PDB file of C-alpha atoms in Angstrom:
ATOM      1  CA  MET Y  61       6.825  12.816  15.699  1.00 64.00           C
ATOM      2  CA  PRO Y  62       8.295  10.285  18.159  1.00 80.00           C
ATOM      3  CA  VAL Y  63       8.240   6.559  17.417  1.00 89.00           C
ATOM      4  CA  SER Y  64       5.670   4.586  19.377  1.00 92.00           C
ATOM      5  CA  THR Y  65       6.582   0.873  19.886  1.00 95.00           C
ATOM      6  CA  TRP Y  66       4.989  -2.153  21.366  1.00 96.00           C
ATOM      7  CA  ALA Y  67       6.203  -5.734  21.795  1.00 96.00           C
ATOM      8  CA  ILE Y  68       3.380  -8.283  21.597  1.00 96.00           C
ATOM      9  CA  ALA Y  69       4.060 -11.700  22.927  1.00 96.00           C
ATOM     10  CA  GLU Y  70       0.461 -12.754  23.848  1.00 96.00           C
ATOM     11  CA  PRO Y  71      -3.046 -12.102  22.491  1.00 97.00           C
ATOM     12  CA  ARG Y  72      -3.837  -8.439  22.662  1.00 97.00           C
ATOM     13  CA  LYS Y  73      -5.857  -5.581  21.061  1.00 97.00           C
ATOM     14  CA  LEU Y  74      -4.459  -2.159  20.214  1.00 97.00           C
ATOM     15  CA  THR Y  75      -6.185   1.028  18.965  1.00 96.00           C
ATOM     16  CA  PHE Y  76      -3.865   3.600  17.396  1.00 94.00           C
ATOM     17  CA  ASP Y  77      -4.886   7.254  18.110  1.00 89.00           C
ATOM     18  CA  GLU Y  78      -2.597   8.821  15.455  1.00 91.00           C
ATOM     19  CA  PRO Y  79      -3.740   8.702  11.800  1.00 92.00           C
ATOM     20  CA  VAL Y  80      -2.385   5.927   9.657  1.00 94.00           C
ATOM     21  CA  THR Y  81      -1.484   6.321   5.984  1.00 96.00           C
ATOM     22  CA  ALA Y  82       0.569   3.170   5.331  1.00 97.00           C
ATOM     23  CA  LEU Y  83       0.727  -0.333   6.778  1.00 97.00           C
ATOM     24  CA  SER Y  84       3.528  -2.864   6.618  1.00 96.00           C
ATOM     25  CA  VAL Y  85       2.906  -6.254   8.198  1.00 95.00           C
ATOM     26  CA  ARG Y  86       5.038  -9.398   7.965  1.00 92.00           C
ATOM     27  CA  ILE Y  87       4.470 -12.757   9.745  1.00 91.00           C
ATOM     28  CA  VAL Y  88       5.608 -16.285   9.730  1.00 89.00           C
ATOM     29  CA  ASN Y  89       3.009 -19.051   9.767  1.00 90.00           C
ATOM     30  CA  GLY Y  90      -0.668 -18.284  10.703  1.00 94.00           C
ATOM     31  CA  THR Y  91      -3.046 -15.743   9.164  1.00 97.00           C
ATOM     32  CA  VAL Y  92      -3.132 -11.996   8.593  1.00 97.00           C
ATOM     33  CA  ASN Y  93      -6.370 -10.132   7.743  1.00 98.00           C
ATOM     34  CA  VAL Y  94      -6.329  -6.486   6.612  1.00 98.00           C
ATOM     35  CA  VAL Y  95      -9.574  -4.552   6.124  1.00 98.00           C
ATOM     36  CA  GLY Y  96      -9.950  -1.031   4.884  1.00 98.00           C
ATOM     37  CA  SER Y  97     -12.392   1.275   6.594  1.00 96.00           C
ATOM     38  CA  ASP Y  98     -13.588   4.894   6.487  1.00 94.00           C
ATOM     39  CA  GLU Y  99     -12.013   5.691   9.947  1.00 90.00           C
ATOM     40  CA  PRO Y 100      -8.739   7.720  10.025  1.00 86.00           C
ATOM     41  CA  THR Y 101      -7.133   5.460  12.700  1.00 89.00           C
ATOM     42  CA  ALA Y 102      -6.220   1.779  12.820  1.00 96.00           C
ATOM     43  CA  ARG Y 103      -6.860  -1.190  15.095  1.00 97.00           C
ATOM     44  CA  LEU Y 104      -4.899  -4.382  15.711  1.00 98.00           C
ATOM     45  CA  GLU Y 105      -5.955  -7.632  17.208  1.00 98.00           C
ATOM     46  CA  VAL Y 106      -3.475 -10.403  17.796  1.00 98.00           C
ATOM     47  CA  SER Y 107      -5.644 -13.444  18.646  1.00 98.00           C
ATOM     48  CA  ALA Y 108      -2.842 -15.988  18.711  1.00 97.00           C
ATOM     49  CA  ILE Y 109       0.958 -15.921  18.872  1.00 96.00           C
ATOM     50  CA  GLU Y 110       3.811 -18.393  19.366  1.00 94.00           C
ATOM     51  CA  GLY Y 111       7.525 -17.827  19.167  1.00 91.00           C
ATOM     52  CA  PRO Y 112       9.190 -14.364  19.420  1.00 91.00           C
ATOM     53  CA  PRO Y 113       7.135 -11.252  20.020  1.00 94.00           C
ATOM     54  CA  LEU Y 114       5.716  -9.166  17.200  1.00 95.00           C
ATOM     55  CA  ILE Y 115       7.203  -5.612  17.166  1.00 95.00           C
ATOM     56  CA  VAL Y 116       4.639  -2.950  16.444  1.00 97.00           C
ATOM     57  CA  THR Y 117       5.753   0.544  15.633  1.00 96.00           C
ATOM     58  CA  GLN Y 118       3.943   3.708  14.526  1.00 96.00           C
ATOM     59  CA  HIS Y 119       5.890   6.693  13.140  1.00 94.00           C
ATOM     60  CA  ASP Y 120       4.782   9.537  10.756  1.00 93.00           C
ATOM     61  CA  GLY Y 121       1.576   7.690   9.729  1.00 94.00           C
ATOM     62  CA  VAL Y 122       3.328   4.356   9.006  1.00 96.00           C
ATOM     63  CA  LEU Y 123       2.133   1.387  11.060  1.00 97.00           C
ATOM     64  CA  THR Y 124       4.564  -1.608  11.096  1.00 96.00           C
ATOM     65  CA  VAL Y 125       3.850  -5.121  12.478  1.00 96.00           C
ATOM     66  CA  THR Y 126       6.694  -7.628  12.094  1.00 92.00           C
ATOM     67  CA  TYR Y 127       9.504  -9.550  13.675  1.00 89.00           C
ATOM     68  CA  GLU Y 128      12.871  -7.894  14.414  1.00 83.00           C
ATOM     69  CA  ASP Y 129      14.670 -10.317  11.945  1.00 76.00           C
ATOM     70  CA  LEU Y 130      12.059 -10.318   9.147  1.00 68.00           C
ATOM     71  CA  ALA Y 131      12.796  -7.354   6.671  1.00 65.00           C
ATOM     72  CA  TRP Y 132      10.521  -6.691   3.747  1.00 59.00           C
ATOM     73  CA  GLN Y 133      13.483  -6.795   1.328  1.00 59.00           C
ATOM     74  CA  ASN Y 134      14.397 -10.320   2.445  1.00 61.00           C
ATOM     75  CA  MET Y 135      10.893 -11.924   2.497  1.00 54.00           C
ATOM     76  CA  LEU Y 136      11.511 -14.256  -0.388  1.00 54.00           C
ATOM     77  CA  LYS Y 137      14.845 -15.573   1.133  1.00 56.00           C
ATOM     78  CA  TRP Y 138      12.901 -17.202   3.983  1.00 56.00           C
ATOM     79  CA  LEU Y 139      11.924 -20.343   2.086  1.00 54.00           C
ATOM     80  CA  ASP Y 140      14.431 -22.478   4.043  1.00 54.00           C
ATOM     81  CA  ARG Y 141      13.231 -21.074   7.458  1.00 53.00           C
ATOM     82  CA  LYS Y 142       9.589 -22.135   7.220  1.00 49.00           C
ATOM     83  CA  GLY Y 143      10.190 -24.698   9.971  1.00 48.00           C
ATOM     84  CA  TRP Y 144      10.933 -22.060  12.510  1.00 62.00           C
ATOM     85  CA  PRO Y 145       8.573 -22.283  15.565  1.00 81.00           C
ATOM     86  CA  ARG Y 146       6.454 -19.176  14.884  1.00 88.00           C
ATOM     87  CA  HIS Y 147       2.767 -18.649  14.417  1.00 93.00           C
ATOM     88  CA  ALA Y 148       0.527 -15.653  14.615  1.00 95.00           C
ATOM     89  CA  VAL Y 149      -3.084 -14.787  13.863  1.00 97.00           C
ATOM     90  CA  ILE Y 150      -3.671 -11.059  13.478  1.00 98.00           C
ATOM     91  CA  SER Y 151      -6.378  -8.733  12.169  1.00 98.00           C
ATOM     92  CA  LEU Y 152      -5.904  -5.120  11.193  1.00 98.00           C
ATOM     93  CA  THR Y 153      -8.362  -2.402  10.320  1.00 98.00           C
ATOM     94  CA  VAL Y 154      -6.768   0.587   8.495  1.00 98.00           C
ATOM     95  CA  PRO Y 155      -8.060   3.672   6.593  1.00 97.00           C
ATOM     96  CA  ALA Y 156      -9.155   2.533   3.098  1.00 97.00           C
ATOM     97  CA  ASP Y 157      -6.778   4.977   1.407  1.00 97.00           C
ATOM     98  CA  SER Y 158      -3.697   3.518   3.159  1.00 97.00           C
ATOM     99  CA  ALA Y 159      -0.817   1.933   1.175  1.00 98.00           C
ATOM    100  CA  VAL Y 160      -0.629  -1.685   2.339  1.00 98.00           C
ATOM    101  CA  GLU Y 161       2.345  -4.056   2.379  1.00 96.00           C
ATOM    102  CA  VAL Y 162       1.781  -7.661   3.438  1.00 96.00           C
ATOM    103  CA  GLY Y 163       4.518 -10.327   3.720  1.00 91.00           C
ATOM    104  CA  VAL Y 164       3.762 -13.909   4.684  1.00 91.00           C
ATOM    105  CA  VAL Y 165       5.959 -16.921   5.108  1.00 88.00           C
ATOM    106  CA  GLY Y 166       3.785 -20.107   5.279  1.00 87.00           C
ATOM    107  CA  ALA Y 167       0.813 -17.950   6.261  1.00 91.00           C
ATOM    108  CA  GLY Y 168      -2.452 -16.996   4.677  1.00 95.00           C
ATOM    109  CA  ALA Y 169      -3.306 -13.397   3.919  1.00 96.00           C
ATOM    110  CA  PHE Y 170      -6.625 -11.678   3.222  1.00 98.00           C
ATOM    111  CA  VAL Y 171      -6.861  -8.033   2.143  1.00 98.00           C
ATOM    112  CA  SER Y 172     -10.202  -6.257   1.398  1.00 98.00           C
ATOM    113  CA  GLY Y 173     -11.617  -2.835   0.958  1.00 97.00           C
ATOM    114  CA  VAL Y 174      -8.345  -0.959   0.356  1.00 98.00           C
ATOM    115  CA  ARG Y 175      -8.171   1.894  -2.144  1.00 97.00           C
ATOM    116  CA  GLY Y 176      -4.438   2.624  -1.799  1.00 97.00           C
ATOM    117  CA  ARG Y 177      -1.654   0.593  -3.309  1.00 97.00           C
ATOM    118  CA  THR Y 178      -1.395  -3.014  -2.121  1.00 98.00           C
ATOM    119  CA  ASP Y 179       1.885  -5.036  -2.337  1.00 97.00           C
ATOM    120  CA  VAL Y 180       2.046  -8.721  -1.310  1.00 95.00           C
ATOM    121  CA  ARG Y 181       5.097 -11.000  -1.028  1.00 91.00           C
ATOM    122  CA  GLY Y 182       4.604 -14.620  -0.040  1.00 87.00           C
ATOM    123  CA  VAL Y 183       6.557 -17.773   0.573  1.00 85.00           C
ATOM    124  CA  ALA Y 184       4.274 -20.854   0.606  1.00 83.00           C
ATOM    125  CA  GLY Y 185       1.248 -18.821   1.691  1.00 85.00           C
ATOM    126  CA  ASP Y 186      -1.988 -18.228  -0.175  1.00 94.00           C
ATOM    127  CA  THR Y 187      -3.447 -14.718  -0.610  1.00 96.00           C
ATOM    128  CA  THR Y 188      -6.967 -13.516  -1.193  1.00 97.00           C
ATOM    129  CA  LEU Y 189      -7.710  -9.950  -2.321  1.00 97.00           C
ATOM    130  CA  VAL Y 190     -11.260  -8.636  -2.375  1.00 97.00           C
ATOM    131  CA  GLY Y 191     -12.599  -5.300  -3.598  1.00 96.00           C
ATOM    132  CA  LEU Y 192      -9.258  -3.452  -4.020  1.00 96.00           C
ATOM    133  CA  ALA Y 193      -9.397  -0.214  -5.972  1.00 95.00           C
ATOM    134  CA  GLY Y 194      -5.707   0.699  -6.016  1.00 95.00           C
ATOM    135  CA  PRO Y 195      -2.839  -0.896  -7.993  1.00 96.00           C
ATOM    136  CA  VAL Y 196      -1.772  -4.332  -6.804  1.00 97.00           C
ATOM    137  CA  GLY Y 197       1.713  -5.931  -6.973  1.00 97.00           C
ATOM    138  CA  ALA Y 198       2.150  -9.557  -5.845  1.00 95.00           C
ATOM    139  CA  GLU Y 199       5.277 -11.772  -5.717  1.00 93.00           C
ATOM    140  CA  THR Y 200       5.216 -15.366  -4.481  1.00 91.00           C
ATOM    141  CA  VAL Y 201       7.351 -18.454  -4.512  1.00 90.00           C
ATOM    142  CA  SER Y 202       4.699 -21.176  -4.209  1.00 90.00           C
ATOM    143  CA  GLY Y 203       1.729 -19.315  -2.872  1.00 88.00           C
ATOM    144  CA  ASN Y 204      -1.544 -19.068  -4.762  1.00 95.00           C
ATOM    145  CA  MET Y 205      -3.419 -15.800  -5.190  1.00 96.00           C
ATOM    146  CA  GLU Y 206      -7.134 -15.139  -5.724  1.00 97.00           C
ATOM    147  CA  ALA Y 207      -8.300 -11.596  -6.664  1.00 96.00           C
ATOM    148  CA  GLN Y 208     -11.978 -10.889  -6.523  1.00 96.00           C
ATOM    149  CA  ALA Y 209     -13.605  -7.615  -7.849  1.00 94.00           C
ATOM    150  CA  VAL Y 210     -10.136  -5.887  -8.035  1.00 94.00           C
ATOM    151  CA  THR Y 211     -10.401  -2.700 -10.153  1.00 93.00           C
ATOM    152  CA  GLY Y 212      -6.833  -1.518 -10.076  1.00 92.00           C
ATOM    153  CA  ALA Y 213      -3.881  -2.583 -12.185  1.00 94.00           C
ATOM    154  CA  LEU Y 214      -2.714  -6.039 -11.165  1.00 96.00           C
ATOM    155  CA  ARG Y 215       0.847  -7.393 -11.432  1.00 97.00           C
ATOM    156  CA  PHE Y 216       1.649 -10.973 -10.388  1.00 97.00           C
ATOM    157  CA  HIS Y 217       4.935 -12.913 -10.381  1.00 96.00           C
ATOM    158  CA  SER Y 218       5.332 -16.464  -9.085  1.00 95.00           C
ATOM    159  CA  ILE Y 219       7.378 -19.609  -9.514  1.00 93.00           C
ATOM    160  CA  SER Y 220       4.718 -22.213  -8.921  1.00 95.00           C
ATOM    161  CA  GLY Y 221       1.758 -20.232  -7.527  1.00 94.00           C
ATOM    162  CA  ASP Y 222      -1.601 -20.132  -9.313  1.00 97.00           C
ATOM    163  CA  LEU Y 223      -3.422 -16.903 -10.109  1.00 97.00           C
ATOM    164  CA  THR Y 224      -7.225 -16.696 -10.083  1.00 97.00           C
ATOM    165  CA  VAL Y 225      -9.117 -13.590 -11.006  1.00 96.00           C
ATOM    166  CA  VAL Y 226     -12.806 -13.470 -10.370  1.00 94.00           C
ATOM    167  CA  GLU Y 227     -15.041 -10.634 -11.663  1.00 90.00           C
ATOM    168  CA  GLY Y 228     -11.886  -8.723 -12.721  1.00 88.00           C
ATOM    169  CA  ALA Y 229     -12.866  -5.208 -13.370  1.00 85.00           C
ATOM    170  CA  GLY Y 230      -9.346  -3.857 -13.813  1.00 84.00           C
ATOM    171  CA  ALA Y 231      -8.116  -2.942 -17.293  1.00 83.00           C
ATOM    172  CA  PHE Y 232      -4.471  -3.898 -16.767  1.00 93.00           C
ATOM    173  CA  VAL Y 233      -3.152  -7.412 -15.781  1.00 95.00           C
ATOM    174  CA  LYS Y 234       0.401  -8.510 -16.124  1.00 97.00           C
ATOM    175  CA  ALA Y 235       1.222 -11.945 -14.754  1.00 97.00           C
ATOM    176  CA  GLU Y 236       4.280 -14.243 -15.051  1.00 97.00           C
ATOM    177  CA  THR Y 237       4.814 -17.780 -13.617  1.00 96.00           C
ATOM    178  CA  VAL Y 238       7.113 -20.716 -14.199  1.00 96.00           C
ATOM    179  CA  SER Y 239       4.676 -23.571 -13.561  1.00 95.00           C
ATOM    180  CA  GLY Y 240       1.627 -21.808 -12.057  1.00 95.00           C
ATOM    181  CA  ASN Y 241      -1.759 -21.861 -13.815  1.00 97.00           C
ATOM    182  CA  MET Y 242      -3.742 -18.710 -14.480  1.00 97.00           C
ATOM    183  CA  THR Y 243      -7.542 -18.487 -14.650  1.00 97.00           C
ATOM    184  CA  LEU Y 244      -8.954 -15.019 -15.338  1.00 96.00           C
ATOM    185  CA  ASP Y 245     -12.562 -13.899 -15.518  1.00 94.00           C
ATOM    186  CA  LEU Y 246     -12.411 -10.412 -16.884  1.00 91.00           C
ATOM    187  CA  ASN Y 247     -15.215  -7.735 -17.107  1.00 86.00           C
ATOM    188  CA  PRO Y 248     -13.448  -4.306 -17.324  1.00 80.00           C
ATOM    189  CA  ALA Y 249     -16.662  -2.374 -17.643  1.00 72.00           C
ATOM    190  CA  GLY Y 250     -15.983  -0.814 -21.060  1.00 69.00           C
ATOM    191  CA  LYS Y 251     -12.387   0.142 -20.490  1.00 78.00           C
ATOM    192  CA  PRO Y 252      -9.726  -1.152 -23.051  1.00 84.00           C
ATOM    193  CA  THR Y 253      -7.993  -4.160 -21.600  1.00 86.00           C
ATOM    194  CA  ASP Y 254      -4.196  -4.566 -21.401  1.00 93.00           C
ATOM    195  CA  VAL Y 255      -3.629  -8.219 -20.405  1.00 95.00           C
ATOM    196  CA  ARG Y 256      -0.216  -9.817 -20.659  1.00 97.00           C
ATOM    197  CA  LEU Y 257       0.290 -13.400 -19.411  1.00 97.00           C
ATOM    198  CA  SER Y 258       3.339 -15.558 -19.636  1.00 97.00           C
ATOM    199  CA  THR Y 259       4.199 -18.992 -18.213  1.00 96.00           C
ATOM    200  CA  ILE Y 260       6.444 -21.885 -19.073  1.00 96.00           C
ATOM    201  CA  ALA Y 261       4.461 -24.973 -17.954  1.00 96.00           C
ATOM    202  CA  GLY Y 262       1.267 -23.439 -16.571  1.00 95.00           C
ATOM    203  CA  GLU Y 263      -2.185 -23.534 -18.182  1.00 97.00           C
ATOM    204  CA  LEU Y 264      -4.066 -20.412 -19.133  1.00 97.00           C
ATOM    205  CA  ALA Y 265      -7.804 -19.837 -19.193  1.00 97.00           C
ATOM    206  CA  ILE Y 266      -9.182 -16.421 -19.960  1.00 96.00           C
ATOM    207  CA  ARG Y 267     -12.792 -15.468 -20.054  1.00 94.00           C
ATOM    208  CA  LEU Y 268     -13.625 -12.175 -21.844  1.00 90.00           C
ATOM    209  CA  PRO Y 269     -16.742 -10.127 -22.144  1.00 84.00           C
ATOM    210  CA  HIS Y 270     -18.952 -10.659 -25.185  1.00 79.00           C
ATOM    211  CA  PRO Y 271     -18.792  -8.533 -27.161  1.00 80.00           C
ATOM    212  CA  ALA Y 272     -15.069  -7.992 -26.399  1.00 85.00           C
ATOM    213  CA  ASP Y 273     -12.772  -5.281 -27.642  1.00 88.00           C
ATOM    214  CA  ALA Y 274      -9.114  -6.407 -28.030  1.00 92.00           C
ATOM    215  CA  LYS Y 275      -6.350  -7.496 -30.304  1.00 96.00           C
ATOM    216  CA  VAL Y 276      -5.562 -11.062 -29.350  1.00 96.00           C
ATOM    217  CA  GLU Y 277      -2.344 -13.044 -29.655  1.00 97.00           C
ATOM    218  CA  ALA Y 278      -2.149 -16.258 -27.638  1.00 97.00           C
ATOM    219  CA  ASN Y 279       0.337 -19.054 -28.394  1.00 96.00           C
ATOM    220  CA  THR Y 280       1.556 -22.363 -26.988  1.00 96.00           C
ATOM    221  CA  ALA Y 281       4.619 -24.315 -28.102  1.00 94.00           C
ATOM    222  CA  SER Y 282       3.178 -27.766 -27.388  1.00 93.00           C
ATOM    223  CA  GLY Y 283      -0.113 -27.451 -25.577  1.00 93.00           C
ATOM    224  CA  THR Y 284      -3.720 -27.507 -26.760  1.00 94.00           C
ATOM    225  CA  VAL Y 285      -5.825 -24.467 -27.532  1.00 95.00           C
ATOM    226  CA  SER Y 286      -9.617 -23.821 -27.432  1.00 95.00           C
ATOM    227  CA  ASN Y 287     -11.322 -20.713 -28.739  1.00 95.00           C
ATOM    228  CA  GLY Y 288     -14.793 -19.480 -27.985  1.00 93.00           C
ATOM    229  CA  PHE Y 289     -14.750 -16.447 -30.391  1.00 93.00           C
ATOM    230  CA  GLU Y 290     -15.759 -16.744 -34.083  1.00 91.00           C
ATOM    231  CA  ASP Y 291     -13.749 -13.648 -34.918  1.00 93.00           C
ATOM    232  CA  LEU Y 292     -10.461 -15.249 -33.807  1.00 95.00           C
ATOM    233  CA  ARG Y 293      -8.326 -17.614 -35.862  1.00 95.00           C
ATOM    234  CA  VAL Y 294      -6.676 -20.720 -34.658  1.00 95.00           C
ATOM    235  CA  SER Y 295      -3.549 -21.768 -36.527  1.00 94.00           C
ATOM    236  CA  GLY Y 296      -1.176 -24.721 -36.270  1.00 88.00           C
ATOM    237  CA  GLN Y 297      -2.018 -28.365 -36.159  1.00 74.00           C
ATOM    238  CA  TRP Y 298       1.093 -29.957 -34.733  1.00 78.00           C
ATOM    239  CA  GLY Y 299       3.478 -28.430 -32.158  1.00 82.00           C
ATOM    240  CA  ALA Y 300       3.074 -24.668 -31.877  1.00 93.00           C
ATOM    241  CA  LYS Y 301      -0.462 -23.243 -32.016  1.00 95.00           C
ATOM    242  CA  LYS Y 302      -1.771 -19.660 -32.011  1.00 95.00           C
ATOM    243  CA  ILE Y 303      -5.109 -17.897 -31.538  1.00 96.00           C
ATOM    244  CA  THR Y 304      -4.972 -14.478 -33.219  1.00 97.00           C
ATOM    245  CA  GLY Y 305      -7.349 -11.819 -34.449  1.00 96.00           C
ATOM    246  CA  THR Y 306      -9.304  -8.698 -33.389  1.00 96.00           C
ATOM    247  CA  LEU Y 307     -12.370  -8.484 -31.240  1.00 93.00           C
ATOM    248  CA  GLY Y 308     -14.537  -5.471 -31.677  1.00 90.00           C
ATOM    249  CA  SER Y 309     -12.513  -2.350 -32.675  1.00 90.00           C
ATOM    250  CA  GLY Y 310      -9.378  -3.836 -31.106  1.00 91.00           C
ATOM    251  CA  THR Y 311      -8.588  -1.023 -28.682  1.00 91.00           C
ATOM    252  CA  GLY Y 312      -7.483  -3.441 -25.995  1.00 92.00           C
ATOM    253  CA  THR Y 313      -4.710  -5.981 -25.958  1.00 94.00           C
ATOM    254  CA  LEU Y 314      -4.503  -9.664 -24.908  1.00 95.00           C
ATOM    255  CA  ARG Y 315      -1.240 -11.442 -25.100  1.00 97.00           C
ATOM    256  CA  ALA Y 316      -0.852 -14.920 -23.657  1.00 97.00           C
ATOM    257  CA  THR Y 317       2.117 -17.257 -23.947  1.00 97.00           C
ATOM    258  CA  THR Y 318       2.849 -20.694 -22.555  1.00 96.00           C
ATOM    259  CA  VAL Y 319       5.494 -23.208 -23.595  1.00 95.00           C
ATOM    260  CA  SER Y 320       3.878 -26.492 -22.660  1.00 94.00           C
ATOM    261  CA  GLY Y 321       0.561 -25.519 -21.112  1.00 95.00           C
ATOM    262  CA  SER Y 322      -2.845 -25.268 -22.743  1.00 96.00           C
ATOM    263  CA  ILE Y 323      -4.734 -22.076 -23.588  1.00 97.00           C
ATOM    264  CA  ALA Y 324      -8.497 -21.530 -23.443  1.00 97.00           C
ATOM    265  CA  LEU Y 325     -10.266 -18.315 -24.479  1.00 96.00           C
ATOM    266  CA  LEU Y 326     -13.874 -18.324 -23.218  1.00 94.00           C
ATOM    267  CA  ARG Y 327     -16.696 -15.989 -24.038  1.00 90.00           C
ATOM    268  CA  ARG Y 328     -18.341 -14.262 -21.023  1.00 82.00           C
ATOM    269  CA  PRO Y 329     -22.131 -14.102 -21.720  1.00 76.00           C
ATOM    270  CA  PRO Y 330     -24.335 -11.185 -20.833  1.00 67.00           C
ATOM    271  CA  ALA Y 331     -26.023 -11.760 -17.478  1.00 54.00           C
ATOM    272  CA  GLU Y 332     -29.399 -12.545 -19.012  1.00 47.00           C
ATOM    273  CA  ASP Y 333     -27.971 -15.313 -21.346  1.00 45.00           C
ATOM    274  CA  ASP Y 334     -27.605 -18.956 -20.490  1.00 42.00           C
ATOM    275  CA  PRO Y 335     -24.242 -19.421 -18.631  1.00 44.00           C
ATOM    276  CA  ARG Y 336     -23.474 -22.364 -20.845  1.00 44.00           C
ATOM    277  CA  ASP Y 337     -22.860 -19.910 -23.655  1.00 46.00           C
ATOM    278  CA  ALA Y 338     -19.552 -19.058 -21.929  1.00 45.00           C
ATOM    279  CA  GLU Y 339     -18.129 -22.448 -23.002  1.00 49.00           C
ATOM    280  CA  PRO Y 340     -15.756 -22.322 -26.020  1.00 47.00           C
ATOM    281  CA  THR Y 341     -17.601 -23.084 -29.209  1.00 45.00           C
ATOM    282  CA  GLY Y 342     -14.430 -23.539 -31.291  1.00 48.00           C
ATOM    283  CA  LYS Y 343     -12.593 -26.727 -31.907  1.00 49.00           C
ATOM    284  CA  VAL Y 344      -9.925 -27.894 -29.449  1.00 51.00           C
ATOM    285  CA  LEU Y 345      -6.630 -28.465 -31.090  1.00 51.00           C
TER     286      LEU Y 345
END
């Protein structure tokens, strides 16, 4: 199949007649919105653009929207180029089963309704993910990420970006930061959890279902800990502190580590209970 190419230097809309199975989009400054749909084809709207043109290509089901000099492999090396005079606001609608790659430098990203794999790389740009069913991989320098109602496996790596998970229905979360904070509200719908969090200076707050089902090991070298589960034990009075124990039958796993940050384990109440029951009932050490 021949390669179709467009150079977009001004606001424009495009509809792609050929089926799309994968999307790769990379922009500098501005906003990118990607929405999954039940249609086999894709649509693109560029509502604002400054600087060099965006190059759009379609070949063998892969739709690419990027600049000529911005490769996916070099996304995180663009930290020193954030002052370049570029800006674009684009929206894409793709088939929900598509694999999606989004790269942003100083730009915001929003991805929703995608069932295929989603990969995000960001330099100083915040990302919001909503209703994704496939596996998610995210790597940022300083950008924050919020994941809402994501049911697939989630992997996150950042230097100083924060991670927020709202109504997290996925059973697997692995996240690492240097100084970023992590706030997770998990409700994996009866599936055994496998949650592994690690940070050096960030703070960790995890809310689990009640009753929960996991082996728990959370520790901090110099921060405070708070525990909302009677079945878990808090040990250590000075310096290093741990929260350990088994919730339910212990089929799931929760491991959380921070060097200087605090750790809070909260209890997620049933919907009919008073939300205040989610607050930690244990002593803060």
